[in-house]
CSV table of C-alpha atoms in Angstrom, one decimal:
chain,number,residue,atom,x,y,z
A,1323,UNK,CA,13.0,15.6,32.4
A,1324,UNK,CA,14.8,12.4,32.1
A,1325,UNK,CA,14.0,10.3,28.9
A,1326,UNK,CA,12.4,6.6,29.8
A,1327,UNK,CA,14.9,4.3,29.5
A,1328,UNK,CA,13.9,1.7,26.7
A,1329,UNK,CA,15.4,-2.0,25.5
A,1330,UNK,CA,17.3,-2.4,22.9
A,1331,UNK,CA,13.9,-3.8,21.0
A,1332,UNK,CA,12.0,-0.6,21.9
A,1333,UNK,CA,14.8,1.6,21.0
A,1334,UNK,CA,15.1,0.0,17.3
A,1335,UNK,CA,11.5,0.4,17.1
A,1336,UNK,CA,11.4,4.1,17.9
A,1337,UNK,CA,14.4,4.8,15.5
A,1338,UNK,CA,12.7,2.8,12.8
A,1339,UNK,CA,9.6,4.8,12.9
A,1340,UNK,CA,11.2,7.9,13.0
A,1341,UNK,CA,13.3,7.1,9.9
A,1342,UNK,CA,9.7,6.0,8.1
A,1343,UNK,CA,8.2,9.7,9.0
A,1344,UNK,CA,11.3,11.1,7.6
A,1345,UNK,CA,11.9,9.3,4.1
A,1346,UNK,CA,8.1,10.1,3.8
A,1347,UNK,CA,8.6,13.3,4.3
A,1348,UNK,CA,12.2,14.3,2.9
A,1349,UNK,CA,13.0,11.0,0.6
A,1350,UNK,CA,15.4,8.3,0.8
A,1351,UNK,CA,18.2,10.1,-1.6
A,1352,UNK,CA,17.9,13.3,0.9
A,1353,UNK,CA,17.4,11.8,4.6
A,1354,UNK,CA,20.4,11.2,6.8
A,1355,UNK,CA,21.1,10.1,9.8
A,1356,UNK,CA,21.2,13.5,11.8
A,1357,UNK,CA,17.8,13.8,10.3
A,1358,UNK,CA,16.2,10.8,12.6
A,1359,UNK,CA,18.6,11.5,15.8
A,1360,UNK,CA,17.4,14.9,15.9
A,1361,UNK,CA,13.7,14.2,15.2
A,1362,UNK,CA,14.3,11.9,18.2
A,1363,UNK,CA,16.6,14.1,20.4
A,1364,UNK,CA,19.3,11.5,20.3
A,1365,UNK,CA,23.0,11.2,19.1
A,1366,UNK,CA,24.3,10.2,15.7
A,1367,UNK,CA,25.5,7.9,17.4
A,1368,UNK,CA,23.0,6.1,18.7
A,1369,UNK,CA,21.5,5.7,15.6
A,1370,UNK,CA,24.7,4.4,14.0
A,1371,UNK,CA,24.7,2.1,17.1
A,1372,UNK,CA,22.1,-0.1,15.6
A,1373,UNK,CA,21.9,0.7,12.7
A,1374,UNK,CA,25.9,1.2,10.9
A,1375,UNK,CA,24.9,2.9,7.8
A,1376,UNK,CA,22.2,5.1,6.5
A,1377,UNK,CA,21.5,2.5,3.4
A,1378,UNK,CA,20.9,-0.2,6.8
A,1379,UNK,CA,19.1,2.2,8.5
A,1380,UNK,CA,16.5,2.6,5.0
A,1381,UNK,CA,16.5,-1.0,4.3
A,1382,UNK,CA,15.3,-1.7,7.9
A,1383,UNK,CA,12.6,1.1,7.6
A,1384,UNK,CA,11.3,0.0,4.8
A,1385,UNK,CA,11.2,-3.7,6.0
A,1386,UNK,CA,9.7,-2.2,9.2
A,1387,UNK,CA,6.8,-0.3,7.5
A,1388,UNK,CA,5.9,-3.3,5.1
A,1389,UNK,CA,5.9,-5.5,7.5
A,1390,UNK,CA,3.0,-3.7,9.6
A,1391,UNK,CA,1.3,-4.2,6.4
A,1392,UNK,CA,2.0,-7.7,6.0
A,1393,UNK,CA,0.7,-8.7,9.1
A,1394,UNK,CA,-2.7,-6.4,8.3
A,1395,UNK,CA,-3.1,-8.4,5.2
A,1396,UNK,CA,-2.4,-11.9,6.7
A,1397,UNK,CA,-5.1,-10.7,8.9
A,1398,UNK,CA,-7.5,-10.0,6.7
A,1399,UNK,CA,-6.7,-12.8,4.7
A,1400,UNK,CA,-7.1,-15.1,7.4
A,1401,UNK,CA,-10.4,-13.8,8.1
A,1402,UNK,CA,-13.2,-16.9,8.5
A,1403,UNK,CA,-15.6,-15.8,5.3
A,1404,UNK,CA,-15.1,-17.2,1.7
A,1405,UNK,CA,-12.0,-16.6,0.1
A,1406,UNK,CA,-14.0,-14.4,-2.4
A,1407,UNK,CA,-15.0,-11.8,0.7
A,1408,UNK,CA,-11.5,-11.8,1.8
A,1409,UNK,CA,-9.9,-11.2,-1.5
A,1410,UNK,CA,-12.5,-8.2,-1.6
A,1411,UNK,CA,-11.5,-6.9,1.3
A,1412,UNK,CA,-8.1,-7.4,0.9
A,1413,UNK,CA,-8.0,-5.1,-2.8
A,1414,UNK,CA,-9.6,-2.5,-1.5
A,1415,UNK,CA,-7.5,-2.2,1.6
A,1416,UNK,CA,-4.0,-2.7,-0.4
A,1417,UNK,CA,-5.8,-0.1,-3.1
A,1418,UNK,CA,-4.3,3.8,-3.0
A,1419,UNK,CA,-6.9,5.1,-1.4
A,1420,UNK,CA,-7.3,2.1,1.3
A,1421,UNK,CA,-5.4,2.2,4.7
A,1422,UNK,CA,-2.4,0.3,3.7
A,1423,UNK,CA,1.2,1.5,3.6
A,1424,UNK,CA,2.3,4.6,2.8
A,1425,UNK,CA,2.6,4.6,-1.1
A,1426,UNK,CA,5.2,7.6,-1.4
A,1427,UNK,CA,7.4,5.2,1.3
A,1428,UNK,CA,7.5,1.9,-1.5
A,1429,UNK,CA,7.8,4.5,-4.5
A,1430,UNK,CA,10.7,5.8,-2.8
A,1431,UNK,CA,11.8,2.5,-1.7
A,1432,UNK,CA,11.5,0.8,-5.5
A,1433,UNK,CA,13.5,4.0,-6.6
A,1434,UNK,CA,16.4,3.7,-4.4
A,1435,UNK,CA,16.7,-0.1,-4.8
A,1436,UNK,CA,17.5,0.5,-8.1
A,1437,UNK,CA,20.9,1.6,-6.7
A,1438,UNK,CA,20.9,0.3,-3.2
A,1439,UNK,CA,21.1,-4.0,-3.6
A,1440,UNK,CA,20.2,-4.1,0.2
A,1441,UNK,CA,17.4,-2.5,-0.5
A,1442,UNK,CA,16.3,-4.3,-3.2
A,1443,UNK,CA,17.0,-7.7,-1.4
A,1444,UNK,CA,14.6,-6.3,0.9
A,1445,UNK,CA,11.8,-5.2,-0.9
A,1446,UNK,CA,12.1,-8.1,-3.4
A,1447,UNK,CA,11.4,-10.7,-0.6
A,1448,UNK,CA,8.5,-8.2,1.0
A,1449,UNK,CA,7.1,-8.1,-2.8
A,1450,UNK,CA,7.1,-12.2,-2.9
A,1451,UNK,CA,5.3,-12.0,0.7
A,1452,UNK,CA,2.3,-10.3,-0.9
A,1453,UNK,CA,2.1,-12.2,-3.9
A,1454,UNK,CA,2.1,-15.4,-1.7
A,1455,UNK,CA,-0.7,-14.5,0.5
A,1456,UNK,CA,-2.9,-13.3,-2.4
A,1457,UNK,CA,-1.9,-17.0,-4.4
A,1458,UNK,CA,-2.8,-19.0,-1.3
A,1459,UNK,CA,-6.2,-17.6,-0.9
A,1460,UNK,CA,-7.0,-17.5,-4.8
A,1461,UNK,CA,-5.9,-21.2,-4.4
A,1462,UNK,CA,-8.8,-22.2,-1.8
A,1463,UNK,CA,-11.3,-20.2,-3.6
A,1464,UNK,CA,-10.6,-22.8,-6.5
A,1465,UNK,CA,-10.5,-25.6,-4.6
A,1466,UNK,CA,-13.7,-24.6,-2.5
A,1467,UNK,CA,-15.2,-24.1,-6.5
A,1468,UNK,CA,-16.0,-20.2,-5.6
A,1469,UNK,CA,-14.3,-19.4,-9.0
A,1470,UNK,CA,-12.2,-20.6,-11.7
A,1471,UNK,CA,-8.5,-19.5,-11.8
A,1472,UNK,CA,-6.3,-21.7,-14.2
A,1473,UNK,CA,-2.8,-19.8,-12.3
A,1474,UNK,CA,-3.1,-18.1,-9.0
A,1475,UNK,CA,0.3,-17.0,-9.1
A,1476,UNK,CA,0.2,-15.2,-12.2
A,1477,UNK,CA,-3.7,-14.1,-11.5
A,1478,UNK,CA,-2.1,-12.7,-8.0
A,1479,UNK,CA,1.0,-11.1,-10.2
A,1480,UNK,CA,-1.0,-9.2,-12.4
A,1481,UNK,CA,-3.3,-8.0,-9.7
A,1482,UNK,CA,-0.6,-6.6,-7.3
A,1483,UNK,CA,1.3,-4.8,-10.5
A,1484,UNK,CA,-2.2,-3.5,-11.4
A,1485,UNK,CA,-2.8,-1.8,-8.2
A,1486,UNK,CA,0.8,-0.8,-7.6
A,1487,UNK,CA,1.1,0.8,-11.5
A,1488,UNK,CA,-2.6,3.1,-9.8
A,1489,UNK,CA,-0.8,3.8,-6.8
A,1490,UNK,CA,2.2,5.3,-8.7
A,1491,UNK,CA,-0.1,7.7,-11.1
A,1492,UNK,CA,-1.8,8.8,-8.5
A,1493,UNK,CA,1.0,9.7,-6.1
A,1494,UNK,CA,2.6,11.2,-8.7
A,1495,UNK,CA,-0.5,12.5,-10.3
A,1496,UNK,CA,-2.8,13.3,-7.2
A,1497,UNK,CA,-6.2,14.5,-8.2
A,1498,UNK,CA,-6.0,12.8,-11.6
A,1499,UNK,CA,-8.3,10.1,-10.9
A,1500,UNK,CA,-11.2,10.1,-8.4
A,1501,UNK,CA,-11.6,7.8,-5.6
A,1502,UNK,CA,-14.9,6.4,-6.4
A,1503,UNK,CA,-13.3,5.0,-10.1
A,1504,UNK,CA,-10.1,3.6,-8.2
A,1505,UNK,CA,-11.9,1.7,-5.9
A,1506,UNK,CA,-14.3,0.2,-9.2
A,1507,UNK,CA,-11.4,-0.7,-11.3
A,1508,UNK,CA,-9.6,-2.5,-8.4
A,1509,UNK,CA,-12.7,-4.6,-7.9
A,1510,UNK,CA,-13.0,-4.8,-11.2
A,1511,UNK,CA,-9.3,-6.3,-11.7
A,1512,UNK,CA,-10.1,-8.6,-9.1
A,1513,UNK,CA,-13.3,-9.7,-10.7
A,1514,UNK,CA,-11.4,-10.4,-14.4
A,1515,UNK,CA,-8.9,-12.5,-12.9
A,1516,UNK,CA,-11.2,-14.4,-10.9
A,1517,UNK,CA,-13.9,-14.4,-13.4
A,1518,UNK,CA,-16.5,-12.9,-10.9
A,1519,UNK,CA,-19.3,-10.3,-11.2
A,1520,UNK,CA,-18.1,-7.1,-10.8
A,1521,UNK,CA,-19.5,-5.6,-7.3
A,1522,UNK,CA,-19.8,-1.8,-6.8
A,1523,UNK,CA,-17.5,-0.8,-4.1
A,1524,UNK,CA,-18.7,1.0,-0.4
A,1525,UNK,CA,-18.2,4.1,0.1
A,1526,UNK,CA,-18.7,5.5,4.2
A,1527,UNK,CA,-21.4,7.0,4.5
A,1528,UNK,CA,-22.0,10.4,6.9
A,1529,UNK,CA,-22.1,8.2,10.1
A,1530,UNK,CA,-19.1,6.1,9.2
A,1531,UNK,CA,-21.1,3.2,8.1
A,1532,UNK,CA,-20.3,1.7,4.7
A,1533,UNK,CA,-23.3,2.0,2.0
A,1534,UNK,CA,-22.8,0.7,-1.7
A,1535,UNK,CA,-21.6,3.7,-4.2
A,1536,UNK,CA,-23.8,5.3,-6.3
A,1537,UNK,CA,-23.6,3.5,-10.1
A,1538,UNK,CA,-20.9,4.8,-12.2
A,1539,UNK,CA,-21.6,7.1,-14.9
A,1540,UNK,CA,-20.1,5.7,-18.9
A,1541,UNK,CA,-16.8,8.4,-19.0
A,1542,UNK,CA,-17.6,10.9,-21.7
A,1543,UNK,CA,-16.0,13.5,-23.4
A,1544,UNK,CA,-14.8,16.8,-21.5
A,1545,UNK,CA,-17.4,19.5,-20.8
A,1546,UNK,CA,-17.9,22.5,-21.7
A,1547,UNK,CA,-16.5,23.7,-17.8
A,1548,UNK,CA,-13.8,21.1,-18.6
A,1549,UNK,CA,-15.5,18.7,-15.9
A,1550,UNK,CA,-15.7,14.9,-17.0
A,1551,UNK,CA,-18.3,12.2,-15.5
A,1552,UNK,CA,-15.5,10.3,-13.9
A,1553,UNK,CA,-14.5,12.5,-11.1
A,1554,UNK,CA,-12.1,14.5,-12.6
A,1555,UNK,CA,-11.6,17.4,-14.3
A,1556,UNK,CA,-9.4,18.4,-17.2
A,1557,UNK,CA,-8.2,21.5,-15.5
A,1558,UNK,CA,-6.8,19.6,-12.7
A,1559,UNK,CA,-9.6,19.9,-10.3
A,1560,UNK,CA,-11.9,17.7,-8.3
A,1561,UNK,CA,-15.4,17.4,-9.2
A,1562,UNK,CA,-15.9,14.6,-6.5
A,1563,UNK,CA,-14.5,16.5,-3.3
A,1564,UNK,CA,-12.6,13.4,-2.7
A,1565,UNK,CA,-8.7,13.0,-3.2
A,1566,UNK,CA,-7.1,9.8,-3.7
A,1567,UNK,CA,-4.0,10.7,-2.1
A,1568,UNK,CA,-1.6,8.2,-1.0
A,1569,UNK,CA,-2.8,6.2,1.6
A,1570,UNK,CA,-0.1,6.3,4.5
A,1571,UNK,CA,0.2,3.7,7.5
């Protein structure tokens, strides 16, 4: 069966998505090129084409898969509710165990541009994009008086290294941490910056619908079964039945 023929936009698209799937799955030090051509059914050399290295080719992915995400959040963001509702929103869906990007893609990505300056260029500017959409918004909450925020920049800074310091643990960690106190210390992040009242995150409820979480329960000491009253368990095991996991795009 012949293969559709596709533009040169489509065909870049295609390639960039399979080189996403396969840094998620194999990493950015291991992938190669043959890797994407034959998840594709294509030549080396149509990859190399378009793209004349593997360090372009990750660069591009990356920029591709962030900027998915971008537009999601400028979305979001540009949402007609008050900026306090957005930012909300916003947290919990750039939080691990929201729908945003992949987290093992930018933990791979902030690895390799430790070597790769492309790279880096890359996901330095994506990194500014994200803080500038959160500032902006932060900025007409003050100037609607919702809250009080003396630097929206640096309130936005510590925010986004907040959450992305609680996606690495629990990528790296999974099962450490349940998703029920994730989502209540993003909120609550957002609420200490902005100087808010904390609001107990939704959870979905059987039928999909969104219903507020139950209270948190004070974290104590271990058990006697090794179970702790924040979702986790010393032994490595969930009390919650629900895994943070790494929210992929």
């Amino acid at each position: 069966m012949a293969r559709v023929r596709l533009s040169v936009a489509e065909r870049r698209d295609e390639l960039l998505g399979a080189a996403v799937e396969q840094i998620e799955a194999r990493g950015v030090a291991a992938v190669r090129i043959s890797d994407v051509a034959a998840a594709l059914g294509v030549s080396n050399a149509l990859v190399l084409y378009h793209f004349s290295s593997k360090e372009q080719l990750v660069a591009a992915a990356f920029a591709h898969a962030a900027e998915a995400d971008l537009a999601q959040l400028g979305r979001i963001l540009g949402r007609r509710s008050t900026a306090e509702r957005r930012l909300r929103a916003a947290v919990r869906w750039y939080a691990p165990t929201g729908q945003a990007k992949g987290w093992r893609l930018w933990i791979e990505g902030w690895a390799a541009s430790l070597r790769d300056p492309e790279l880096r260029r890359v996901a330095a500017s994506l990194d500014q994009e994200w803080k500038a959409e959160l500032t902006r918004v932060i900025e007409e909450g003050v100037a609607a008086g919702e809250f009080p925020c003396p630097d929206p920049a640096a309130a936005a800074w510590r925010l986004t290294a907040f959450l992305d310091g609680l996606a690495v643990q629990t990528t790296a960690y999974p099962g450490s941490l349940s998703r029920s106190a994730m989502l209540r210390w993003a909120d609550e992040a957002l609420a200490r910056e902005l100087d808010l009242p904390a609001e107990r995150p939704a959870t979905p409820g059987p039928d999909g619908h969104r219903a507020p979480a139950p209270a948190p329960t004070p974290v104590g000491p271990p058990g006697p079964e090794g179970a702790r009253v924040d979702g986790a368990r010393t032994d490595g095991a969930r009390v919650d039945g629900a895994g943070p996991g790494a929210a992929d795009s």
